[in-house]
Amino acid sequence: MGDEPTDLWICPRCGARLVGRNMWHSCGTFTLEQLLSRSEPPVVELARRYVSMLCSLGDVQIIPQKTRLVCVARVRFAGLYPRRDSFLASFALHRWLASPRIVRTADYGPRWRGHFVLVRAPADLDEELRAWLQESHDVVGLHSGR
């Protein structure tokens, strides 16, 4: 695709792409349906739409894990945490966002600001969320921080 991440190590067991050889990661093979097995059916469809949104950002790898989904360009930059009737869309930025849509934040160090948005309905997967995810992909996801 031209802008694909280079010099990444691919885990031979699970296929995860990582910035360094043998980096710790949640090594396993799970499906989106397994991750969302305790969620209501409409949440599964919302999650599929969210994954499509993540895939539209550029060359990414979507990795469903046991308790979450992560989205990787060069590094993890976004994800999903399931709930029964919704999910939390997560993403990292180098800045804090001030929005009533942000239901939780996490400080991951001097350059990583985690943000969480509650997704309950298709309207929550809007252009504002997509713009935040695109910024996360472009600013955080494509840079290893090394």
mmCIF file with all atom_site columns, C-alpha atoms in Angstrom:
data_model
loop_
_atom_site.group_PDB
_atom_site.id
_atom_site.type_symbol
_atom_site.label_atom_id
_atom_site.label_alt_id
_atom_site.label_comp_id
_atom_site.label_asym_id
_atom_site.label_entity_id
_atom_site.label_seq_id
_atom_site.pdbx_PDB_ins_code
_atom_site.Cartn_x
_atom_site.Cartn_y
_atom_site.Cartn_z
_atom_site.occupancy
_atom_site.B_iso_or_equiv
_atom_site.pdbx_formal_charge
_atom_site.auth_seq_id
_atom_site.auth_comp_id
_atom_site.auth_asym_id
_atom_site.auth_atom_id
_atom_site.pdbx_PDB_model_num
ATOM 1   C CA . MET A 1 1   ? 0.000   0.000   0.000  1.00 0.00 ? 1   MET A CA 1
ATOM 2   C CA . GLY A 1 2   ? 2.966   2.346   0.065  1.00 0.00 ? 2   GLY A CA 1
ATOM 3   C CA . ASP A 1 3   ? 2.593   3.592   3.640  1.00 0.00 ? 3   ASP A CA 1
ATOM 4   C CA . GLU A 1 4   ? 2.857   0.178   5.261  1.00 0.00 ? 4   GLU A CA 1
ATOM 5   C CA . PRO A 1 5   ? 4.861   -0.091  8.466  1.00 0.00 ? 5   PRO A CA 1
ATOM 6   C CA . THR A 1 6   ? 8.335   -1.489  7.881  1.00 0.00 ? 6   THR A CA 1
ATOM 7   C CA . ASP A 1 7   ? 10.886  -3.231  10.096 1.00 0.00 ? 7   ASP A CA 1
ATOM 8   C CA . LEU A 1 8   ? 8.283   -4.839  12.317 1.00 0.00 ? 8   LEU A CA 1
ATOM 9   C CA . TRP A 1 9   ? 8.665   -8.235  13.918 1.00 0.00 ? 9   TRP A CA 1
ATOM 10  C CA . ILE A 1 10  ? 5.768   -10.645 13.329 1.00 0.00 ? 10  ILE A CA 1
ATOM 11  C CA . CYS A 1 11  ? 5.011   -13.128 16.119 1.00 0.00 ? 11  CYS A CA 1
ATOM 12  C CA . PRO A 1 12  ? 5.175   -16.604 14.573 1.00 0.00 ? 12  PRO A CA 1
ATOM 13  C CA . ARG A 1 13  ? 2.495   -17.921 16.969 1.00 0.00 ? 13  ARG A CA 1
ATOM 14  C CA . CYS A 1 14  ? -0.271  -15.331 16.649 1.00 0.00 ? 14  CYS A CA 1
ATOM 15  C CA . GLY A 1 15  ? 0.777   -13.048 13.787 1.00 0.00 ? 15  GLY A CA 1
ATOM 16  C CA . ALA A 1 16  ? 0.865   -9.863  15.890 1.00 0.00 ? 16  ALA A CA 1
ATOM 17  C CA . ARG A 1 17  ? 3.173   -7.216  14.481 1.00 0.00 ? 17  ARG A CA 1
ATOM 18  C CA . LEU A 1 18  ? 5.447   -5.610  17.037 1.00 0.00 ? 18  LEU A CA 1
ATOM 19  C CA . VAL A 1 19  ? 8.196   -2.970  16.953 1.00 0.00 ? 19  VAL A CA 1
ATOM 20  C CA . GLY A 1 20  ? 10.746  -5.292  18.563 1.00 0.00 ? 20  GLY A CA 1
ATOM 21  C CA . ARG A 1 21  ? 11.615  -8.968  18.412 1.00 0.00 ? 21  ARG A CA 1
ATOM 22  C CA . ASN A 1 22  ? 9.930   -11.144 21.056 1.00 0.00 ? 22  ASN A CA 1
ATOM 23  C CA . MET A 1 23  ? 8.156   -8.195  22.721 1.00 0.00 ? 23  MET A CA 1
ATOM 24  C CA . TRP A 1 24  ? 5.646   -9.127  25.386 1.00 0.00 ? 24  TRP A CA 1
ATOM 25  C CA . HIS A 1 25  ? 2.107   -9.251  24.057 1.00 0.00 ? 25  HIS A CA 1
ATOM 26  C CA . SER A 1 26  ? -1.138  -11.112 24.622 1.00 0.00 ? 26  SER A CA 1
ATOM 27  C CA . CYS A 1 27  ? -0.331  -14.050 22.374 1.00 0.00 ? 27  CYS A CA 1
ATOM 28  C CA . GLY A 1 28  ? -3.432  -15.913 21.328 1.00 0.00 ? 28  GLY A CA 1
ATOM 29  C CA . THR A 1 29  ? -5.900  -16.272 18.524 1.00 0.00 ? 29  THR A CA 1
ATOM 30  C CA . PHE A 1 30  ? -9.403  -15.017 19.232 1.00 0.00 ? 30  PHE A CA 1
ATOM 31  C CA . THR A 1 31  ? -12.288 -13.815 17.101 1.00 0.00 ? 31  THR A CA 1
ATOM 32  C CA . LEU A 1 32  ? -14.431 -10.737 17.483 1.00 0.00 ? 32  LEU A CA 1
ATOM 33  C CA . GLU A 1 33  ? -17.378 -13.038 18.162 1.00 0.00 ? 33  GLU A CA 1
ATOM 34  C CA . GLN A 1 34  ? -15.497 -14.774 21.001 1.00 0.00 ? 34  GLN A CA 1
ATOM 35  C CA . LEU A 1 35  ? -14.542 -11.415 22.501 1.00 0.00 ? 35  LEU A CA 1
ATOM 36  C CA . LEU A 1 36  ? -18.168 -10.270 22.353 1.00 0.00 ? 36  LEU A CA 1
ATOM 37  C CA . SER A 1 37  ? -19.747 -13.583 23.382 1.00 0.00 ? 37  SER A CA 1
ATOM 38  C CA . ARG A 1 38  ? -21.349 -11.984 26.463 1.00 0.00 ? 38  ARG A CA 1
ATOM 39  C CA . SER A 1 39  ? -22.572 -8.912  24.602 1.00 0.00 ? 39  SER A CA 1
ATOM 40  C CA . GLU A 1 40  ? -26.028 -8.427  23.137 1.00 0.00 ? 40  GLU A CA 1
ATOM 41  C CA . PRO A 1 41  ? -26.341 -9.016  19.346 1.00 0.00 ? 41  PRO A CA 1
ATOM 42  C CA . PRO A 1 42  ? -26.652 -5.299  18.453 1.00 0.00 ? 42  PRO A CA 1
ATOM 43  C CA . VAL A 1 43  ? -23.279 -4.689  20.164 1.00 0.00 ? 43  VAL A CA 1
ATOM 44  C CA . VAL A 1 44  ? -21.628 -7.261  17.909 1.00 0.00 ? 44  VAL A CA 1
ATOM 45  C CA . GLU A 1 45  ? -22.915 -5.410  14.830 1.00 0.00 ? 45  GLU A CA 1
ATOM 46  C CA . LEU A 1 46  ? -21.737 -2.072  16.264 1.00 0.00 ? 46  LEU A CA 1
ATOM 47  C CA . ALA A 1 47  ? -18.322 -3.600  16.919 1.00 0.00 ? 47  ALA A CA 1
ATOM 48  C CA . ARG A 1 48  ? -18.124 -4.805  13.311 1.00 0.00 ? 48  ARG A CA 1
ATOM 49  C CA . ARG A 1 49  ? -18.866 -1.258  12.143 1.00 0.00 ? 49  ARG A CA 1
ATOM 50  C CA . TYR A 1 50  ? -16.196 0.068   14.500 1.00 0.00 ? 50  TYR A CA 1
ATOM 51  C CA . VAL A 1 51  ? -13.662 -2.417  13.121 1.00 0.00 ? 51  VAL A CA 1
ATOM 52  C CA . SER A 1 52  ? -14.543 -1.241  9.589  1.00 0.00 ? 52  SER A CA 1
ATOM 53  C CA . MET A 1 53  ? -13.924 2.324   10.737 1.00 0.00 ? 53  MET A CA 1
ATOM 54  C CA . LEU A 1 54  ? -10.533 1.330   12.156 1.00 0.00 ? 54  LEU A CA 1
ATOM 55  C CA . CYS A 1 55  ? -9.620  -0.452  8.907  1.00 0.00 ? 55  CYS A CA 1
ATOM 56  C CA . SER A 1 56  ? -10.445 2.691   6.933  1.00 0.00 ? 56  SER A CA 1
ATOM 57  C CA . LEU A 1 57  ? -7.694  4.636   8.746  1.00 0.00 ? 57  LEU A CA 1
ATOM 58  C CA . GLY A 1 58  ? -4.785  3.002   6.896  1.00 0.00 ? 58  GLY A CA 1
ATOM 59  C CA . ASP A 1 59  ? -2.741  -0.172  7.076  1.00 0.00 ? 59  ASP A CA 1
ATOM 60  C CA . VAL A 1 60  ? -3.780  -1.604  10.436 1.00 0.00 ? 60  VAL A CA 1
ATOM 61  C CA . GLN A 1 61  ? -3.930  -4.973  12.110 1.00 0.00 ? 61  GLN A CA 1
ATOM 62  C CA . ILE A 1 62  ? -7.016  -5.771  14.173 1.00 0.00 ? 62  ILE A CA 1
ATOM 63  C CA . ILE A 1 63  ? -6.267  -8.198  17.007 1.00 0.00 ? 63  ILE A CA 1
ATOM 64  C CA . PRO A 1 64  ? -9.153  -9.542  19.090 1.00 0.00 ? 64  PRO A CA 1
ATOM 65  C CA . GLN A 1 65  ? -7.827  -10.744 22.430 1.00 0.00 ? 65  GLN A CA 1
ATOM 66  C CA . LYS A 1 66  ? -9.444  -12.455 25.393 1.00 0.00 ? 66  LYS A CA 1
ATOM 67  C CA . THR A 1 67  ? -10.701 -9.250  27.078 1.00 0.00 ? 67  THR A CA 1
ATOM 68  C CA . ARG A 1 68  ? -10.218 -6.515  24.485 1.00 0.00 ? 68  ARG A CA 1
ATOM 69  C CA . LEU A 1 69  ? -9.500  -5.755  20.847 1.00 0.00 ? 69  LEU A CA 1
ATOM 70  C CA . VAL A 1 70  ? -6.398  -3.811  19.839 1.00 0.00 ? 70  VAL A CA 1
ATOM 71  C CA . CYS A 1 71  ? -5.671  -1.961  16.640 1.00 0.00 ? 71  CYS A CA 1
ATOM 72  C CA . VAL A 1 72  ? -2.034  -1.724  15.540 1.00 0.00 ? 72  VAL A CA 1
ATOM 73  C CA . ALA A 1 73  ? -0.269  0.296   12.858 1.00 0.00 ? 73  ALA A CA 1
ATOM 74  C CA . ARG A 1 74  ? 3.381   0.327   14.008 1.00 0.00 ? 74  ARG A CA 1
ATOM 75  C CA . VAL A 1 75  ? 2.183   0.305   17.614 1.00 0.00 ? 75  VAL A CA 1
ATOM 76  C CA . ARG A 1 76  ? -1.164  -0.122  19.360 1.00 0.00 ? 76  ARG A CA 1
ATOM 77  C CA . PHE A 1 77  ? -3.129  3.074   19.091 1.00 0.00 ? 77  PHE A CA 1
ATOM 78  C CA . ALA A 1 78  ? -6.806  2.142   19.471 1.00 0.00 ? 78  ALA A CA 1
ATOM 79  C CA . GLY A 1 79  ? -9.019  -0.589  20.769 1.00 0.00 ? 79  GLY A CA 1
ATOM 80  C CA . LEU A 1 80  ? -12.336 -1.827  22.060 1.00 0.00 ? 80  LEU A CA 1
ATOM 81  C CA . TYR A 1 81  ? -13.433 -3.030  25.497 1.00 0.00 ? 81  TYR A CA 1
ATOM 82  C CA . PRO A 1 82  ? -16.707 -4.992  25.406 1.00 0.00 ? 82  PRO A CA 1
ATOM 83  C CA . ARG A 1 83  ? -19.680 -4.584  27.694 1.00 0.00 ? 83  ARG A CA 1
ATOM 84  C CA . ARG A 1 84  ? -23.010 -6.360  27.604 1.00 0.00 ? 84  ARG A CA 1
ATOM 85  C CA . ASP A 1 85  ? -24.978 -3.502  26.009 1.00 0.00 ? 85  ASP A CA 1
ATOM 86  C CA . SER A 1 86  ? -22.182 -1.324  24.610 1.00 0.00 ? 86  SER A CA 1
ATOM 87  C CA . PHE A 1 87  ? -18.429 -1.066  24.251 1.00 0.00 ? 87  PHE A CA 1
ATOM 88  C CA . LEU A 1 88  ? -15.700 1.401   25.034 1.00 0.00 ? 88  LEU A CA 1
ATOM 89  C CA . ALA A 1 89  ? -13.816 2.641   21.998 1.00 0.00 ? 89  ALA A CA 1
ATOM 90  C CA . SER A 1 90  ? -10.305 3.541   23.098 1.00 0.00 ? 90  SER A CA 1
ATOM 91  C CA . PHE A 1 91  ? -7.533  5.512   21.457 1.00 0.00 ? 91  PHE A CA 1
ATOM 92  C CA . ALA A 1 92  ? -4.321  7.303   22.378 1.00 0.00 ? 92  ALA A CA 1
ATOM 93  C CA . LEU A 1 93  ? -3.304  10.841  21.505 1.00 0.00 ? 93  LEU A CA 1
ATOM 94  C CA . HIS A 1 94  ? -0.392  13.080  22.441 1.00 0.00 ? 94  HIS A CA 1
ATOM 95  C CA . ARG A 1 95  ? -2.887  15.603  23.827 1.00 0.00 ? 95  ARG A CA 1
ATOM 96  C CA . TRP A 1 96  ? -5.898  15.547  26.118 1.00 0.00 ? 96  TRP A CA 1
ATOM 97  C CA . LEU A 1 97  ? -9.329  15.943  24.535 1.00 0.00 ? 97  LEU A CA 1
ATOM 98  C CA . ALA A 1 98  ? -12.000 18.016  26.227 1.00 0.00 ? 98  ALA A CA 1
ATOM 99  C CA . SER A 1 99  ? -15.335 16.498  25.196 1.00 0.00 ? 99  SER A CA 1
ATOM 100 C CA . PRO A 1 100 ? -18.381 15.268  27.081 1.00 0.00 ? 100 PRO A CA 1
ATOM 101 C CA . ARG A 1 101 ? -18.102 12.095  24.961 1.00 0.00 ? 101 ARG A CA 1
ATOM 102 C CA . ILE A 1 102 ? -14.893 11.097  26.751 1.00 0.00 ? 102 ILE A CA 1
ATOM 103 C CA . VAL A 1 103 ? -16.075 8.890   29.632 1.00 0.00 ? 103 VAL A CA 1
ATOM 104 C CA . ARG A 1 104 ? -12.634 7.916   30.909 1.00 0.00 ? 104 ARG A CA 1
ATOM 105 C CA . THR A 1 105 ? -9.002  8.879   30.423 1.00 0.00 ? 105 THR A CA 1
ATOM 106 C CA . ALA A 1 106 ? -5.674  7.280   31.253 1.00 0.00 ? 106 ALA A CA 1
ATOM 107 C CA . ASP A 1 107 ? -2.213  8.793   31.445 1.00 0.00 ? 107 ASP A CA 1
ATOM 108 C CA . TYR A 1 108 ? 0.248   6.378   29.849 1.00 0.00 ? 108 TYR A CA 1
ATOM 109 C CA . GLY A 1 109 ? 3.342   8.537   30.232 1.00 0.00 ? 109 GLY A CA 1
ATOM 110 C CA . PRO A 1 110 ? 4.668   11.822  28.907 1.00 0.00 ? 110 PRO A CA 1
ATOM 111 C CA . ARG A 1 111 ? 3.332   11.406  25.351 1.00 0.00 ? 111 ARG A CA 1
ATOM 112 C CA . TRP A 1 112 ? 0.401   8.988   25.554 1.00 0.00 ? 112 TRP A CA 1
ATOM 113 C CA . ARG A 1 113 ? -3.046  10.166  26.618 1.00 0.00 ? 113 ARG A CA 1
ATOM 114 C CA . GLY A 1 114 ? -5.680  7.422   26.601 1.00 0.00 ? 114 GLY A CA 1
ATOM 115 C CA . HIS A 1 115 ? -9.286  8.328   25.828 1.00 0.00 ? 115 HIS A CA 1
ATOM 116 C CA . PHE A 1 116 ? -12.415 6.164   26.063 1.00 0.00 ? 116 PHE A CA 1
ATOM 117 C CA . VAL A 1 117 ? -15.735 6.805   24.326 1.00 0.00 ? 117 VAL A CA 1
ATOM 118 C CA . LEU A 1 118 ? -18.893 4.827   25.120 1.00 0.00 ? 118 LEU A CA 1
ATOM 119 C CA . VAL A 1 119 ? -20.489 3.363   21.985 1.00 0.00 ? 119 VAL A CA 1
ATOM 120 C CA . ARG A 1 120 ? -24.132 2.307   22.373 1.00 0.00 ? 120 ARG A CA 1
ATOM 121 C CA . ALA A 1 121 ? -25.715 3.144   19.008 1.00 0.00 ? 121 ALA A CA 1
ATOM 122 C CA . PRO A 1 122 ? -24.710 3.593   15.349 1.00 0.00 ? 122 PRO A CA 1
ATOM 123 C CA . ALA A 1 123 ? -24.856 7.376   15.798 1.00 0.00 ? 123 ALA A CA 1
ATOM 124 C CA . ASP A 1 124 ? -21.887 7.107   18.209 1.00 0.00 ? 124 ASP A CA 1
ATOM 125 C CA . LEU A 1 125 ? -19.716 5.913   15.289 1.00 0.00 ? 125 LEU A CA 1
ATOM 126 C CA . ASP A 1 126 ? -19.678 9.362   13.725 1.00 0.00 ? 126 ASP A CA 1
ATOM 127 C CA . GLU A 1 127 ? -17.191 11.630  11.962 1.00 0.00 ? 127 GLU A CA 1
ATOM 128 C CA . GLU A 1 128 ? -15.962 13.158  15.220 1.00 0.00 ? 128 GLU A CA 1
ATOM 129 C CA . LEU A 1 129 ? -14.917 9.739   16.549 1.00 0.00 ? 129 LEU A CA 1
ATOM 130 C CA . ARG A 1 130 ? -13.406 8.845   13.171 1.00 0.00 ? 130 ARG A CA 1
ATOM 131 C CA . ALA A 1 131 ? -11.353 12.074  13.190 1.00 0.00 ? 131 ALA A CA 1
ATOM 132 C CA . TRP A 1 132 ? -10.004 11.279  16.670 1.00 0.00 ? 132 TRP A CA 1
ATOM 133 C CA . LEU A 1 133 ? -9.140  7.751   15.537 1.00 0.00 ? 133 LEU A CA 1
ATOM 134 C CA . GLN A 1 134 ? -7.423  9.072   12.405 1.00 0.00 ? 134 GLN A CA 1
ATOM 135 C CA . GLU A 1 135 ? -5.338  11.442  14.518 1.00 0.00 ? 135 GLU A CA 1
ATOM 136 C CA . SER A 1 136 ? -4.483  8.573   16.831 1.00 0.00 ? 136 SER A CA 1
ATOM 137 C CA . HIS A 1 137 ? -3.437  6.409   13.861 1.00 0.00 ? 137 HIS A CA 1
ATOM 138 C CA . ASP A 1 138 ? -1.365  9.152   12.232 1.00 0.00 ? 138 ASP A CA 1
ATOM 139 C CA . VAL A 1 139 ? 0.282   10.631  15.331 1.00 0.00 ? 139 VAL A CA 1
ATOM 140 C CA . VAL A 1 140 ? 0.583   7.671   17.709 1.00 0.00 ? 140 VAL A CA 1
ATOM 141 C CA . GLY A 1 141 ? 0.053   4.504   15.678 1.00 0.00 ? 141 GLY A CA 1
ATOM 142 C CA . LEU A 1 142 ? 2.659   5.165   13.026 1.00 0.00 ? 142 LEU A CA 1
ATOM 143 C CA . HIS A 1 143 ? 5.410   6.093   15.484 1.00 0.00 ? 143 HIS A CA 1
ATOM 144 C CA . SER A 1 144 ? 7.188   3.686   17.773 1.00 0.00 ? 144 SER A CA 1
ATOM 145 C CA . GLY A 1 145 ? 8.136   6.335   20.297 1.00 0.00 ? 145 GLY A CA 1
ATOM 146 C CA . ARG A 1 146 ? 11.693  5.040   20.435 1.00 0.00 ? 146 ARG A CA 1
#
